[in-house]
Coordinates of C-alpha atoms in Angstrom, one line a residue:
M6 CA 132.1 19.5 8.9
R7 CA 129.7 19.5 6.0
E8 CA 130.8 20.7 2.6
M9 CA 127.7 21.1 0.4
L10 CA 129.0 23.4 -2.3
R11 CA 126.8 22.3 -5.2
F12 CA 123.3 23.2 -6.3
Y13 CA 120.6 20.8 -7.4
I14 CA 119.5 21.8 -10.9
N15 CA 117.8 19.7 -13.5
G16 CA 118.2 16.5 -11.6
E17 CA 122.0 16.9 -11.0
W18 CA 124.3 18.4 -8.5
V19 CA 126.2 21.1 -10.3
D20 CA 128.9 23.7 -9.4
P21 CA 127.8 27.3 -9.1
V22 CA 128.5 29.5 -12.1
E23 CA 130.9 31.6 -10.0
P24 CA 132.5 30.0 -6.9
R25 CA 131.7 31.9 -3.7
T26 CA 131.6 30.0 -0.4
L27 CA 129.9 30.8 2.9
D28 CA 130.6 29.4 6.3
V29 CA 127.6 28.1 8.1
I30 CA 128.0 28.7 11.8
N31 CA 126.8 26.4 14.6
P32 CA 125.1 28.9 16.9
A33 CA 125.7 26.7 20.0
T34 CA 129.4 26.7 19.6
E35 CA 130.2 29.6 17.3
A36 CA 132.3 27.1 15.3
V37 CA 132.0 26.5 11.6
A38 CA 129.5 23.7 11.0
G39 CA 130.1 23.5 7.2
Q40 CA 130.2 25.4 4.0
I41 CA 127.8 26.1 1.2
S42 CA 128.1 28.1 -2.0
L43 CA 126.3 31.4 -2.5
G44 CA 124.5 31.5 -5.8
S45 CA 123.9 34.4 -8.2
A46 CA 121.3 35.4 -10.8
A47 CA 123.1 33.2 -13.3
D48 CA 122.5 30.1 -11.2
V49 CA 118.8 31.2 -10.8
D50 CA 118.5 31.5 -14.6
L51 CA 119.7 27.9 -15.0
A52 CA 117.4 26.6 -12.3
V53 CA 114.4 28.5 -13.7
A54 CA 115.1 27.3 -17.2
A55 CA 115.2 23.7 -16.0
A56 CA 111.9 24.2 -14.1
K57 CA 110.3 25.8 -17.1
A58 CA 111.4 23.0 -19.5
A59 CA 109.9 20.4 -17.1
S60 CA 106.7 22.3 -16.4
A61 CA 104.4 21.1 -19.2
S62 CA 105.2 17.4 -18.8
F63 CA 104.9 17.5 -15.0
A64 CA 101.6 19.5 -15.2
A65 CA 100.2 16.8 -17.4
S66 CA 101.1 14.0 -14.9
S67 CA 98.1 12.2 -13.4
R68 CA 96.8 12.4 -9.9
E69 CA 97.9 8.7 -9.5
E70 CA 101.5 9.5 -10.6
R71 CA 101.8 12.4 -8.1
I72 CA 100.3 10.2 -5.3
A73 CA 103.0 7.6 -6.1
L74 CA 105.7 10.3 -6.0
L75 CA 104.7 11.6 -2.6
E76 CA 104.5 8.1 -1.3
S77 CA 108.0 7.4 -2.5
I78 CA 109.3 10.7 -0.9
L79 CA 107.8 9.6 2.4
E80 CA 109.5 6.2 2.2
V81 CA 112.9 7.7 1.5
F82 CA 112.5 10.5 4.1
A83 CA 111.8 7.8 6.8
R84 CA 115.3 6.4 6.3
R85 CA 116.9 9.8 6.6
E86 CA 114.9 11.6 9.2
D87 CA 117.6 11.4 11.9
E88 CA 120.1 13.0 9.4
V89 CA 117.7 15.9 8.9
A90 CA 117.3 16.3 12.7
E91 CA 121.1 16.3 13.1
A92 CA 121.5 19.0 10.5
I93 CA 118.9 21.2 12.1
M94 CA 120.7 20.8 15.5
D95 CA 124.0 21.9 13.9
E96 CA 122.7 24.8 11.7
M97 CA 120.1 26.5 14.0
G98 CA 120.7 25.0 17.4
A99 CA 117.5 23.1 18.1
P100 CA 117.8 20.7 21.0
W101 CA 117.6 17.0 20.0
K102 CA 114.0 16.3 21.0
L103 CA 112.8 19.5 19.3
A104 CA 115.0 18.8 16.2
K105 CA 113.8 15.2 15.8
Y106 CA 110.2 15.2 17.1
A107 CA 109.1 18.6 15.9
Q108 CA 111.5 20.2 13.4
A109 CA 112.5 17.1 11.3
A110 CA 109.1 15.4 11.9
S111 CA 107.3 18.3 10.3
G112 CA 108.6 17.3 6.9
P113 CA 106.8 13.9 6.6
Q114 CA 103.8 15.4 8.4
H115 CA 103.2 18.0 5.7
I116 CA 104.1 15.5 2.9
A117 CA 101.5 13.0 4.3
T118 CA 98.9 15.8 4.6
A119 CA 99.5 16.8 1.0
L120 CA 99.2 13.2 0.0
E121 CA 95.8 12.8 1.7
V122 CA 94.5 16.0 0.3
L123 CA 95.7 15.1 -3.2
K124 CA 93.7 11.9 -3.2
T125 CA 90.3 13.7 -3.3
F126 CA 91.2 17.3 -4.3
P127 CA 88.7 18.7 -6.8
F128 CA 90.8 19.8 -9.7
E129 CA 87.6 20.0 -11.9
E130 CA 84.1 21.1 -11.1
R131 CA 81.0 21.3 -13.3
H132 CA 78.3 24.0 -13.1
G133 CA 75.8 23.2 -15.8
D134 CA 77.5 23.6 -19.2
T135 CA 80.6 25.2 -17.6
L136 CA 83.7 23.3 -16.5
I137 CA 85.9 25.0 -13.8
V138 CA 89.4 23.7 -13.8
K139 CA 92.2 24.2 -11.4
E140 CA 95.6 24.0 -13.3
P141 CA 99.2 24.2 -12.1
I142 CA 100.3 27.8 -12.1
G143 CA 103.8 26.9 -13.5
V144 CA 107.3 27.6 -12.2
C145 CA 107.3 28.5 -8.5
G146 CA 110.0 30.3 -6.5
L147 CA 110.1 29.1 -2.9
I148 CA 112.0 31.2 -0.3
T149 CA 112.2 29.7 3.2
P150 CA 113.5 30.8 6.6
W151 CA 115.8 29.4 9.2
N152 CA 113.6 29.1 12.3
W153 CA 111.5 26.1 11.2
P154 CA 113.6 25.2 8.1
M155 CA 112.3 21.7 7.2
N156 CA 108.7 22.7 8.1
Q157 CA 108.7 25.6 5.7
V158 CA 110.4 23.7 2.9
A159 CA 108.0 20.8 3.1
V160 CA 104.9 22.9 3.5
K161 CA 105.7 24.6 0.1
V162 CA 107.3 21.7 -1.8
A163 CA 104.7 19.1 -1.0
P164 CA 101.6 21.0 -2.2
A165 CA 103.5 22.4 -5.2
L166 CA 104.4 18.8 -6.3
A167 CA 100.8 17.6 -5.6
A168 CA 99.5 20.5 -7.7
G169 CA 101.8 19.7 -10.7
C170 CA 104.1 22.6 -10.4
T171 CA 107.8 22.8 -10.9
M172 CA 109.9 24.9 -8.6
V173 CA 113.2 26.5 -7.5
L174 CA 113.9 26.5 -3.8
K175 CA 116.1 29.0 -2.0
P176 CA 116.5 27.9 1.6
S177 CA 117.9 30.2 4.2
E178 CA 121.7 30.5 4.0
I179 CA 121.7 30.4 7.8
A180 CA 120.2 26.9 8.0
P181 CA 120.7 25.3 4.5
F182 CA 121.8 21.7 5.3
D183 CA 118.5 20.1 6.0
A184 CA 117.1 21.4 2.7
M185 CA 120.0 19.9 0.8
I186 CA 119.4 16.6 2.4
F187 CA 115.8 17.0 1.4
A188 CA 116.9 17.5 -2.2
E189 CA 118.8 14.2 -2.0
I190 CA 115.6 12.6 -0.7
L191 CA 113.6 13.9 -3.6
D192 CA 116.3 12.8 -6.1
E193 CA 116.3 9.3 -4.7
A194 CA 112.5 9.2 -4.6
G195 CA 112.4 9.8 -8.3
V196 CA 111.2 13.4 -8.7
P197 CA 111.6 14.0 -12.5
K198 CA 114.5 16.2 -13.7
G199 CA 113.8 19.9 -13.5
V200 CA 110.7 19.6 -11.3
F201 CA 112.6 20.4 -8.1
N202 CA 115.7 22.6 -8.1
L203 CA 117.7 24.1 -5.3
V204 CA 120.0 27.2 -5.3
N205 CA 121.6 28.4 -2.1
G206 CA 122.3 32.1 -1.6
D207 CA 121.4 35.2 0.2
G208 CA 118.5 37.6 -0.5
P209 CA 120.3 40.1 -2.7
G210 CA 122.1 37.4 -4.7
V211 CA 119.4 34.8 -5.2
G212 CA 116.2 36.0 -3.5
V213 CA 115.9 39.1 -5.7
A214 CA 116.7 37.2 -8.9
L215 CA 114.1 34.5 -8.1
S216 CA 111.3 36.8 -7.0
S217 CA 111.8 39.1 -10.0
H218 CA 112.4 36.4 -12.7
P219 CA 110.0 36.8 -15.6
D220 CA 109.6 33.0 -16.0
V221 CA 108.6 32.5 -12.4
A222 CA 104.8 32.4 -12.1
M223 CA 104.5 32.7 -8.3
V224 CA 106.6 33.2 -5.3
S225 CA 105.9 31.6 -1.9
F226 CA 107.8 33.4 0.8
T227 CA 108.1 32.9 4.5
G228 CA 110.1 35.4 6.6
S229 CA 110.0 38.8 8.1
T230 CA 107.4 41.4 7.1
R231 CA 110.2 43.7 6.0
A232 CA 111.6 41.1 3.6
G233 CA 108.1 40.1 2.5
V234 CA 107.5 43.7 1.3
A235 CA 110.7 43.6 -0.7
V236 CA 109.7 40.3 -2.3
A237 CA 106.3 41.7 -3.3
E238 CA 108.0 44.8 -4.8
N239 CA 110.4 42.6 -6.8
A240 CA 107.5 40.5 -8.1
A241 CA 105.2 43.4 -9.0
P242 CA 106.6 44.3 -12.4
T243 CA 105.8 40.8 -13.8
V244 CA 102.5 40.7 -11.9
K245 CA 103.3 37.3 -10.5
R246 CA 101.4 35.8 -7.6
V247 CA 103.0 36.3 -4.2
A248 CA 102.0 34.2 -1.2
Q249 CA 103.5 35.4 2.1
E250 CA 103.7 34.0 5.6
L251 CA 105.2 36.9 7.6
G252 CA 105.7 38.1 11.1
G253 CA 103.5 38.0 14.2
K254 CA 102.9 39.5 17.6
S255 CA 100.3 37.1 18.9
A256 CA 98.2 37.9 22.0
N257 CA 97.4 35.2 24.6
I258 CA 94.2 36.3 26.3
I259 CA 93.8 34.6 29.7
L260 CA 90.2 35.4 30.8
D261 CA 89.3 35.7 34.5
D262 CA 87.5 32.4 34.6
A263 CA 90.4 30.4 33.2
D264 CA 92.5 27.8 35.1
F265 CA 95.0 30.6 35.7
E266 CA 98.1 28.7 36.8
K267 CA 97.6 26.2 34.0
A268 CA 97.0 28.8 31.3
V269 CA 99.9 31.1 32.4
T270 CA 102.3 28.1 32.6
A271 CA 101.4 26.8 29.2
G272 CA 101.5 30.2 27.6
A273 CA 105.0 30.9 29.0
R274 CA 106.3 27.6 27.9
E275 CA 105.0 28.0 24.4
C276 CA 106.6 31.5 24.2
F277 CA 110.0 30.0 25.0
D278 CA 109.6 27.0 22.7
N279 CA 112.2 27.0 19.8
T280 CA 114.0 29.8 21.7
G281 CA 111.1 32.0 20.9
Q282 CA 111.8 31.8 17.2
S283 CA 108.3 31.1 16.0
C284 CA 106.2 33.6 14.1
N285 CA 103.0 32.4 15.9
A286 CA 104.5 32.4 19.4
P287 CA 102.2 33.8 22.2
T288 CA 104.5 36.7 23.1
R289 CA 101.9 39.1 24.6
M290 CA 100.2 37.6 27.6
L291 CA 97.0 39.5 28.5
V292 CA 95.7 39.1 32.0
P293 CA 93.2 40.8 34.3
A294 CA 94.7 43.9 35.9
D295 CA 94.4 42.6 39.4
R296 CA 96.3 39.4 38.6
V297 CA 99.4 40.8 36.9
E298 CA 101.6 40.0 39.9
E299 CA 100.3 36.5 40.1
A300 CA 100.9 35.9 36.3
A301 CA 104.4 37.4 36.6
R302 CA 105.2 35.0 39.5
I303 CA 104.0 32.0 37.6
A304 CA 105.7 32.9 34.3
A305 CA 109.0 33.7 36.1
S306 CA 109.0 30.3 37.7
V307 CA 108.5 28.8 34.3
A308 CA 111.4 30.8 32.9
D309 CA 113.7 30.0 35.7
A310 CA 113.0 26.2 35.3
V311 CA 113.9 26.2 31.5
K312 CA 117.2 24.4 31.0
V313 CA 119.3 26.3 28.5
G314 CA 122.3 24.7 26.9
L315 CA 124.0 22.7 24.2
P316 CA 121.5 20.9 21.9
R317 CA 123.0 17.5 22.6
E318 CA 123.0 17.7 26.4
D319 CA 120.3 15.7 28.2
G320 CA 117.4 17.7 29.5
V321 CA 118.1 20.8 27.5
R322 CA 114.8 22.5 26.6
M323 CA 116.1 25.6 24.9
G324 CA 119.0 26.0 22.6
P325 CA 120.7 29.1 21.2
L326 CA 119.3 31.8 19.0
A327 CA 120.1 31.0 15.4
S328 CA 122.8 33.6 14.7
D329 CA 124.9 36.4 16.2
V330 CA 122.7 38.9 14.4
Q331 CA 119.6 37.5 16.0
W332 CA 121.3 37.5 19.4
E333 CA 122.2 41.1 19.1
K334 CA 118.7 42.0 18.0
V335 CA 117.1 40.2 21.0
Q336 CA 119.5 41.8 23.5
G337 CA 118.6 45.2 22.0
F338 CA 114.9 44.6 22.6
I339 CA 115.5 43.4 26.2
N340 CA 117.6 46.5 27.0
T341 CA 115.1 48.8 25.4
A342 CA 112.3 47.3 27.5
V343 CA 114.2 48.0 30.6
D344 CA 114.9 51.6 29.4
E345 CA 111.2 52.1 28.6
G346 CA 110.1 51.1 32.1
A347 CA 108.9 47.5 31.8
T348 CA 109.4 45.4 35.0
L349 CA 112.0 42.6 34.5
V350 CA 110.8 39.6 36.6
A351 CA 113.0 36.9 35.0
G352 CA 116.0 36.6 32.7
G353 CA 117.3 39.7 31.2
P354 CA 120.3 40.7 29.1
G355 CA 123.5 38.7 28.6
L356 CA 124.3 35.0 28.4
P357 CA 122.7 32.5 30.8
D358 CA 124.8 31.4 33.8
G359 CA 127.4 28.7 32.9
L360 CA 127.5 29.5 29.2
A361 CA 130.5 31.5 27.9
K362 CA 130.0 31.1 24.2
G363 CA 127.2 30.5 21.8
Y364 CA 124.2 32.7 20.9
F365 CA 122.2 31.8 24.0
A366 CA 119.6 34.1 25.6
K367 CA 117.9 33.9 28.9
P368 CA 114.2 33.1 29.0
T369 CA 112.9 36.5 29.9
V370 CA 109.7 37.8 31.4
F371 CA 108.6 41.4 31.6
S372 CA 105.4 42.7 33.4
G373 CA 104.0 46.1 33.4
V374 CA 104.2 46.2 29.7
T375 CA 102.0 48.8 28.0
D376 CA 100.8 49.2 24.4
D377 CA 103.2 51.9 23.6
M378 CA 106.4 50.0 24.5
T379 CA 108.6 48.6 21.8
I380 CA 108.4 45.0 23.1
A381 CA 104.6 45.2 22.8
R382 CA 104.7 46.5 19.2
E383 CA 107.6 44.8 17.4
E384 CA 108.3 41.1 16.7
I385 CA 111.3 40.1 18.9
F386 CA 111.8 36.6 17.7
G387 CA 113.4 35.5 20.9
P388 CA 112.4 34.0 24.3
V389 CA 110.9 37.2 25.7
L390 CA 107.4 37.3 27.2
S391 CA 105.4 40.5 27.8
I392 CA 102.7 40.5 30.4
M393 CA 100.1 43.1 29.8
A394 CA 97.1 44.1 31.9
Y395 CA 93.5 44.5 30.7
A396 CA 90.5 46.0 32.4
D397 CA 87.7 43.8 31.0
E398 CA 87.0 41.5 28.0
D399 CA 86.5 44.3 25.6
D400 CA 89.8 45.9 26.6
A401 CA 91.5 42.5 26.2
V402 CA 90.2 42.2 22.6
R403 CA 91.2 45.9 21.9
I404 CA 94.8 45.3 23.1
A405 CA 95.0 42.0 21.2
N406 CA 93.9 43.6 17.9
D407 CA 96.0 46.8 18.4
T408 CA 98.9 45.6 16.3
P409 CA 99.8 45.7 12.6
Y410 CA 100.2 41.9 12.8
G411 CA 97.4 39.3 12.7
L412 CA 98.9 35.8 12.5
S413 CA 97.7 34.0 15.6
G414 CA 95.8 34.4 18.8
Y415 CA 95.2 32.4 22.0
V416 CA 92.2 32.4 24.4
S417 CA 91.8 30.6 27.7
S418 CA 88.5 30.4 29.5
G419 CA 86.5 28.0 31.7
D420 CA 83.5 28.8 29.6
I421 CA 83.8 27.4 26.0
D422 CA 81.1 29.7 24.7
R423 CA 82.9 32.7 26.0
A424 CA 86.2 31.6 24.6
R425 CA 84.5 31.0 21.2
R426 CA 83.0 34.5 21.3
V427 CA 86.4 36.2 22.1
A428 CA 88.1 34.0 19.4
G429 CA 85.6 35.3 16.9
R430 CA 86.5 38.9 17.6
L431 CA 90.3 38.5 17.1
R432 CA 91.6 39.8 13.8
T433 CA 94.0 36.9 13.2
G434 CA 94.3 34.0 10.8
M435 CA 94.3 31.4 13.6
V436 CA 93.1 31.2 17.2
H437 CA 93.9 28.5 19.8
I438 CA 91.2 27.9 22.4
N439 CA 92.4 26.5 25.7
G440 CA 95.8 25.3 24.3
A441 CA 94.4 23.5 21.3
N442 CA 97.1 22.2 18.9
L443 CA 97.6 23.2 15.3
D444 CA 95.9 21.1 12.7
S445 CA 97.9 20.3 9.6
F446 CA 94.8 20.1 7.4
A447 CA 93.6 23.6 8.5
P448 CA 94.9 26.7 6.8
F449 CA 97.9 28.4 8.3
G450 CA 98.4 32.2 7.7
G451 CA 97.5 35.6 8.9
Y452 CA 95.7 38.9 8.5
K453 CA 97.1 42.3 8.0
Q454 CA 100.9 42.5 7.9
S455 CA 101.3 38.9 8.8
G456 CA 100.9 38.0 5.1
N457 CA 98.5 36.9 2.6
G458 CA 97.5 33.5 1.3
R459 CA 97.4 30.3 3.3
E460 CA 99.5 27.2 3.7
W461 CA 98.7 23.7 5.0
G462 CA 95.9 21.4 3.8
A463 CA 93.7 22.0 0.8
H464 CA 94.0 25.7 1.2
G465 CA 97.8 25.3 0.6
F466 CA 97.1 23.8 -2.8
D467 CA 95.2 26.8 -4.0
E468 CA 98.3 29.0 -3.9
F469 CA 99.8 26.8 -6.6
L470 CA 96.8 26.6 -8.9
E471 CA 95.2 28.9 -11.5
V472 CA 91.5 28.7 -12.1
K473 CA 90.1 28.4 -15.6
S474 CA 86.4 28.6 -16.7
I475 CA 85.5 26.7 -19.9
Y476 CA 82.0 27.7 -21.0
G477 CA 79.8 25.6 -23.2
Y478 CA 81.8 22.5 -22.1
G479 CA 78.7 20.4 -21.8
T480 CA 77.0 21.4 -25.1

């Protein structure tokens, strides 16, 4: 059992101001995986003070010094990547292959991306006699979630370091261990004292203090839309920048000329990946009205073939949901869908067969889902696929856009020009055509209530930079 009761502040592991422990639960076994301390506003004050004291000197560091720092972090991370994966398995239940090759591997991926961007990033630009400069914004508050814990830590910390910012990280208290190993990695890699700080805690105790702190210049938050609104409200009195990556309800439009079985199979599998706990998951599958039954049959066969079980078991594709709270939430959505008249074609409520404990859910498929149903409107964050019928291409686009969210979209078609045309009509920050993968150099983020700002690649740097115009510079 892990006991990680200290915080990382000003280059040292320190005790919390007031001792208060929290059990971290392994969602696959419901046993205690370890303990952390819950911080308070007093701990946030200490961490922010350390970051503020280090801000000027780190902002003045050269591009070459930051390149060397990121290279050192990658070197240390490589030695400890399996430890990160083990922690993610224990804290949020990801199966080993997912934990190692996707969850833990996302850390060095984003660090390496930031490193490449940093090498040529235009921090200065001349326009005649005017010099336009991009400068570090200052102390940053980073608040990250439990569903892709290392991904969201790295995608914030790496560009913040590259931009010359100092920071205080609050990882999710549900999945904190990988972030604490990451702090050890940064310490060994030689990150200067005060540049990176970590305080564990919950939203009321640490999140509010961090997002409202007058010495924090910006907050980068990933989580639910509801929590994102609260962060923005906390930040508003000090007019700090807030970058948000929030919820999603992404539509997967399968056009009538697509390779139907391939597209439905791939869409269902992606919906169930990470136990459905991905903000950009294709949870609404839109198919021609005369092919709903065919889509339901294919998707049900995918759901039935998913092996659900303990993360360390061979062949397990889907682990548990991350917490008892999340399990209850997902069960509620499934029961509501049945009550509202959706047709259950696979899965359903309760634990999967053969599993008596753990927060496991069945891969679930509903057909006959209409726009007004709860499962078509709200983010479930579980392995639940909704199959919806459309009349024609215009109707498919209308349904896809009929949501307060706008994070991602998916389009499958045998005609690339048609797919591009439909992709251009979706009000989302990202669109995948015919199953194309994400690109770590391309911006990640959404429209509408899916957030504001962008992460990943050069666009992710901009969130951590202020822009200054110096007139008459060339005279």
